Amino acid sequence: MDLAYTEAEEEFRGRLREWLADVLPSLPPKPSPDDWPARRAYDTTWQRMLYDAGYAGLHWPEDAGGRGATPTQHLIFLEETERAGAPYVGANFVGLLHAGPTVAAEGTAEQRARWLPPVLRGDEIWCQGFSEPDAGSDLAALRTRAVRDGDDYVVSGSKIWTSHAEVADWCELLVRTDPGAPKHRGISWLAMPMDAPGITVRPLRTLAGSTEFAEVFLDEVRVPVRNRVGAENDGWRVTMVTLSFERGTAFVGEVVACRRTLEALAAEARRNGRWDDPVLRRRLGRLNAEFRALWRLTQANVSESERTGGVPGIGGSVFKLRYSGVRQDLYEAAAEVLGGVDAFDLDREWTLDRLSSLSYTIAAGTSQIQRNIVAERILGLPKGR
């Protein structure tokens, strides 16, 4: 593991900082959280700016439209954009962080040429159709059925927690193509156009009042067989590639954001007098140590990724498990610094972050699932019964 940056990497950091300082003041104000068409336009405009400057898909292979940068350079990119307060990927996150990398790793030349450039330019948005209402944490228990009919699959079923379905052009969709096979072996990974007949999208309102998730109902939706990524019934393996990106790198920028939040909390505690409480100081100090350790773990995972061809390893489950808990601890400390439970009224800046932190022990695989992965694949413990 190499935790030091090279001279070339520091030069890359400097150029990126100069570019961010130049372009960020030109961005328009952020749209209302409830205006999804405007949010899509804002996020895709930023993505196009990144693309034109050569920063889109920075670490993607060059034949996939990226710059072929190292995972370490990508880490620097995430660190610097977050520190500068640049927009996050927003509505682009499924395409850029999950579906795009999966297609780059597993797709055919034709699939890569069709789907990756529009993702990098911000022309097309993807959503994620993995979870189902009756499957709970067991993703392999999905029941959405895809029946082969000539050159198409006919898909029927439903999905839940479908991120950004309201504004998406494509959906990374898991379907059961062999109901008679063991549950992990009868699954296929499809790219479904969201304008296909038979798709109904019903937004879900979260605890925070937002609607970035939706239920999606599929009534005999025809999806071309050419849209399948990987072999038929090999979708579970392809899905593990998708989840390795989701758990391994998708949250990296948020660690930097949390460290900035912690610094702001410490400054506020000094200003309002709560810094005099030694218990609070110890709590903030422990959080600082936790986030520093998570950043080092990120660097370790990136170093491993560089050695194994760019796909994150199972160390991402360790990261995701710990990060989910520490993020919640951070916003509990924020309530203490800002004045207890009453600090989190709907008009306070921290409210939505606190409420959203509750979901992190579920998103990208529940903490229970991550513990099973760590126990079985890292510690070598036997599978539970």
Tab-separated table of N, CA and C in Angstrom, residues 213-280:
chain	number	residue	atom	x	y	z
A	213	PHE	N	-36.342	8.460	-4.816
A	213	PHE	CA	-36.629	7.047	-5.024
A	213	PHE	C	-38.025	6.891	-5.608
A	214	ALA	N	-38.261	5.732	-6.212
A	214	ALA	CA	-39.586	5.464	-6.765
A	214	ALA	C	-39.843	3.974	-6.797
A	215	GLU	N	-41.101	3.628	-6.815
A	215	GLU	CA	-41.517	2.282	-7.187
A	215	GLU	C	-41.631	2.240	-8.701
A	216	VAL	N	-41.242	1.143	-9.304
A	216	VAL	CA	-41.362	0.981	-10.750
A	216	VAL	C	-42.101	-0.329	-11.021
A	217	PHE	N	-43.183	-0.238	-11.768
A	217	PHE	CA	-43.997	-1.405	-12.091
A	217	PHE	C	-43.794	-1.741	-13.573
A	218	LEU	N	-43.556	-3.012	-13.848
A	218	LEU	CA	-43.217	-3.473	-15.193
A	218	LEU	C	-44.277	-4.460	-15.671
A	219	ASP	N	-44.971	-4.087	-16.709
A	219	ASP	CA	-46.069	-4.904	-17.225
A	219	ASP	C	-45.746	-5.309	-18.663
A	220	GLU	N	-45.126	-6.490	-18.799
A	220	GLU	CA	-44.745	-7.025	-20.102
A	220	GLU	C	-43.930	-6.011	-20.916
A	221	VAL	N	-42.897	-5.511	-20.289
A	221	VAL	CA	-41.996	-4.560	-20.947
A	221	VAL	C	-41.012	-5.332	-21.813
A	222	ARG	N	-40.880	-4.933	-23.050
A	222	ARG	CA	-39.975	-5.622	-23.965
A	222	ARG	C	-38.601	-4.947	-23.932
A	223	VAL	N	-37.579	-5.744	-23.611
A	223	VAL	CA	-36.200	-5.273	-23.552
A	223	VAL	C	-35.377	-6.117	-24.515
A	224	PRO	N	-34.694	-5.503	-25.472
A	224	PRO	CA	-33.915	-6.290	-26.434
A	224	PRO	C	-32.863	-7.159	-25.754
A	225	VAL	N	-32.679	-8.343	-26.268
A	225	VAL	CA	-31.666	-9.254	-25.732
A	225	VAL	C	-30.276	-8.632	-25.830
A	226	ARG	N	-30.060	-7.803	-26.841
A	226	ARG	CA	-28.745	-7.161	-26.992
A	226	ARG	C	-28.430	-6.210	-25.832
A	227	ASN	N	-29.440	-5.891	-25.022
A	227	ASN	CA	-29.237	-5.016	-23.867
A	227	ASN	C	-28.791	-5.774	-22.625
A	228	ARG	N	-28.612	-7.072	-22.746
A	228	ARG	CA	-28.140	-7.853	-21.598
A	228	ARG	C	-26.620	-7.687	-21.486
A	229	VAL	N	-26.160	-7.349	-20.275
A	229	VAL	CA	-24.725	-7.248	-20.009
A	229	VAL	C	-24.282	-8.542	-19.346
A	230	GLY	N	-23.341	-9.247	-19.972
A	230	GLY	CA	-22.944	-10.560	-19.490
A	230	GLY	C	-23.837	-11.635	-20.074
A	231	ALA	N	-23.523	-12.863	-19.764
A	231	ALA	CA	-24.293	-13.984	-20.299
A	231	ALA	C	-25.631	-14.122	-19.576
A	232	GLU	N	-26.574	-14.773	-20.236
A	232	GLU	CA	-27.858	-15.052	-19.593
A	232	GLU	C	-27.623	-15.926	-18.365
A	233	ASN	N	-28.283	-15.567	-17.270
A	233	ASN	CA	-28.194	-16.253	-15.986
A	233	ASN	C	-26.861	-16.033	-15.267
A	234	ASP	N	-26.020	-15.162	-15.797
A	234	ASP	CA	-24.762	-14.815	-15.130
A	234	ASP	C	-24.859	-13.445	-14.476
A	235	GLY	N	-26.077	-12.977	-14.282
A	235	GLY	CA	-26.274	-11.627	-13.769
A	235	GLY	C	-25.819	-11.412	-12.342
A	236	TRP	N	-25.796	-12.481	-11.525
A	236	TRP	CA	-25.356	-12.292	-10.142
A	236	TRP	C	-23.886	-11.914	-10.097
A	237	ARG	N	-23.080	-12.564	-10.926
A	237	ARG	CA	-21.665	-12.206	-10.967
A	237	ARG	C	-21.486	-10.759	-11.453
A	238	VAL	N	-22.237	-10.373	-12.476
A	238	VAL	CA	-22.162	-9.004	-12.982
A	238	VAL	C	-22.613	-8.020	-11.905
A	239	THR	N	-23.632	-8.411	-11.159
A	239	THR	CA	-24.127	-7.559	-10.078
A	239	THR	C	-23.070	-7.351	-9.004
A	240	MET	N	-22.289	-8.367	-8.719
A	240	MET	CA	-21.220	-8.216	-7.734
A	240	MET	C	-20.183	-7.197	-8.207
A	241	VAL	N	-19.980	-7.105	-9.522
A	241	VAL	CA	-19.109	-6.058	-10.055
A	241	VAL	C	-19.731	-4.687	-9.788
A	242	THR	N	-21.042	-4.574	-10.080
A	242	THR	CA	-21.740	-3.312	-9.819
A	242	THR	C	-21.628	-2.924	-8.353
A	243	LEU	N	-21.897	-3.858	-7.456
A	243	LEU	CA	-21.880	-3.555	-6.025
A	243	LEU	C	-20.475	-3.269	-5.521
A	244	SER	N	-19.467	-3.838	-6.154
A	244	SER	CA	-18.099	-3.530	-5.733
A	244	SER	C	-17.774	-2.067	-5.995
A	245	PHE	N	-18.304	-1.518	-7.104
A	245	PHE	CA	-18.124	-0.092	-7.356
A	245	PHE	C	-18.959	0.734	-6.383
A	246	GLU	N	-20.190	0.287	-6.124
A	246	GLU	CA	-21.081	1.048	-5.248
A	246	GLU	C	-20.533	1.129	-3.830
A	247	ARG	N	-19.994	0.018	-3.330
A	247	ARG	CA	-19.484	0.008	-1.959
A	247	ARG	C	-18.043	0.482	-1.878
A	248	GLY	N	-17.291	0.313	-2.968
A	248	GLY	CA	-15.862	0.563	-2.902
A	248	GLY	C	-15.453	1.990	-3.154
A	249	THR	N	-16.153	2.705	-4.071
A	249	THR	CA	-15.712	4.051	-4.429
A	249	THR	C	-16.819	5.086	-4.413
A	250	ALA	N	-18.081	4.677	-4.439
A	250	ALA	CA	-19.164	5.647	-4.584
A	250	ALA	C	-19.286	6.592	-3.393
A	251	PHE	N	-18.827	6.189	-2.207
A	251	PHE	CA	-18.966	7.022	-1.026
A	251	PHE	C	-17.704	7.815	-0.697
A	252	VAL	N	-16.673	7.723	-1.541
A	252	VAL	CA	-15.397	8.333	-1.193
A	252	VAL	C	-15.526	9.838	-1.019
A	253	GLY	N	-16.191	10.500	-1.969
A	253	GLY	CA	-16.351	11.941	-1.859
A	253	GLY	C	-17.090	12.358	-0.603
A	254	GLU	N	-17.985	11.493	-0.126
A	254	GLU	CA	-18.757	11.824	1.059
A	254	GLU	C	-17.904	11.796	2.326
A	255	VAL	N	-16.846	10.991	2.328
A	255	VAL	CA	-15.939	11.014	3.477
A	255	VAL	C	-15.293	12.388	3.598
A	256	VAL	N	-14.868	12.946	2.468
A	256	VAL	CA	-14.293	14.287	2.478
A	256	VAL	C	-15.333	15.295	2.966
A	257	ALA	N	-16.577	15.154	2.503
A	257	ALA	CA	-17.638	16.053	2.932
A	257	ALA	C	-17.864	15.961	4.438
A	258	CYS	N	-17.829	14.754	4.975
A	258	CYS	CA	-18.020	14.571	6.417
A	258	CYS	C	-16.880	15.209	7.212
A	259	ARG	N	-15.681	15.130	6.694
A	259	ARG	CA	-14.555	15.760	7.387
A	259	ARG	C	-14.717	17.270	7.399
A	260	ARG	N	-15.230	17.831	6.309
A	260	ARG	CA	-15.504	19.275	6.291
A	260	ARG	C	-16.603	19.625	7.285
A	261	THR	N	-17.633	18.783	7.346
A	261	THR	CA	-18.709	19.015	8.305
A	261	THR	C	-18.185	18.977	9.731
A	262	LEU	N	-17.306	18.030	10.021
A	262	LEU	CA	-16.730	17.919	11.362
A	262	LEU	C	-15.931	19.169	11.717
A	263	GLU	N	-15.159	19.681	10.764
A	263	GLU	CA	-14.414	20.918	11.017
A	263	GLU	C	-15.366	22.077	11.311
A	264	ALA	N	-16.475	22.133	10.571
A	264	ALA	CA	-17.459	23.193	10.811
A	264	ALA	C	-18.101	23.049	12.192
A	265	LEU	N	-18.358	21.807	12.611
A	265	LEU	CA	-18.932	21.583	13.939
A	265	LEU	C	-17.972	22.021	15.042
A	266	ALA	N	-16.689	21.693	14.879
A	266	ALA	CA	-15.712	22.108	15.880
A	266	ALA	C	-15.631	23.627	15.970
A	267	ALA	N	-15.678	24.299	14.820
A	267	ALA	CA	-15.650	25.764	14.823
A	267	ALA	C	-16.886	26.332	15.496
A	268	GLU	N	-18.059	25.730	15.235
A	268	GLU	CA	-19.290	26.198	15.864
A	268	GLU	C	-19.260	25.955	17.367
A	269	ALA	N	-18.702	24.816	17.797
A	269	ALA	CA	-18.604	24.535	19.233
A	269	ALA	C	-17.724	25.558	19.938
A	270	ARG	N	-16.649	25.969	19.293
A	270	ARG	CA	-15.792	27.012	19.874
A	270	ARG	C	-16.521	28.339	19.949
A	271	ARG	N	-17.366	28.603	18.953
A	271	ARG	CA	-18.066	29.881	18.923
A	271	ARG	C	-19.174	29.955	19.969
A	272	ASN	N	-19.936	28.845	20.140
A	272	ASN	CA	-21.095	28.911	21.033
A	272	ASN	C	-20.813	28.426	22.462
A	273	GLY	N	-19.554	28.116	22.748
A	273	GLY	CA	-19.180	27.767	24.113
A	273	GLY	C	-19.254	26.304	24.451
A	274	ARG	N	-19.747	25.458	23.567
A	274	ARG	CA	-19.856	24.035	23.872
A	274	ARG	C	-18.504	23.324	23.843
A	275	TRP	N	-17.501	23.986	23.308
A	275	TRP	CA	-16.155	23.420	23.277
A	275	TRP	C	-15.598	23.231	24.690
A	276	ASP	N	-16.149	23.916	25.657
A	276	ASP	CA	-15.675	23.786	27.032
A	276	ASP	C	-16.039	22.447	27.654
A	277	ASP	N	-16.930	21.720	27.029
A	277	ASP	CA	-17.359	20.409	27.527
A	277	ASP	C	-16.326	19.361	27.095
A	278	PRO	N	-15.574	18.764	28.050
A	278	PRO	CA	-14.540	17.792	27.648
A	278	PRO	C	-15.110	16.539	27.003
A	279	VAL	N	-16.325	16.167	27.394
A	279	VAL	CA	-16.941	14.978	26.795
A	279	VAL	C	-17.208	15.219	25.315
A	280	LEU	N	-17.709	16.420	24.994
A	280	LEU	CA	-17.962	16.750	23.595
A	280	LEU	C	-16.656	16.805	22.807
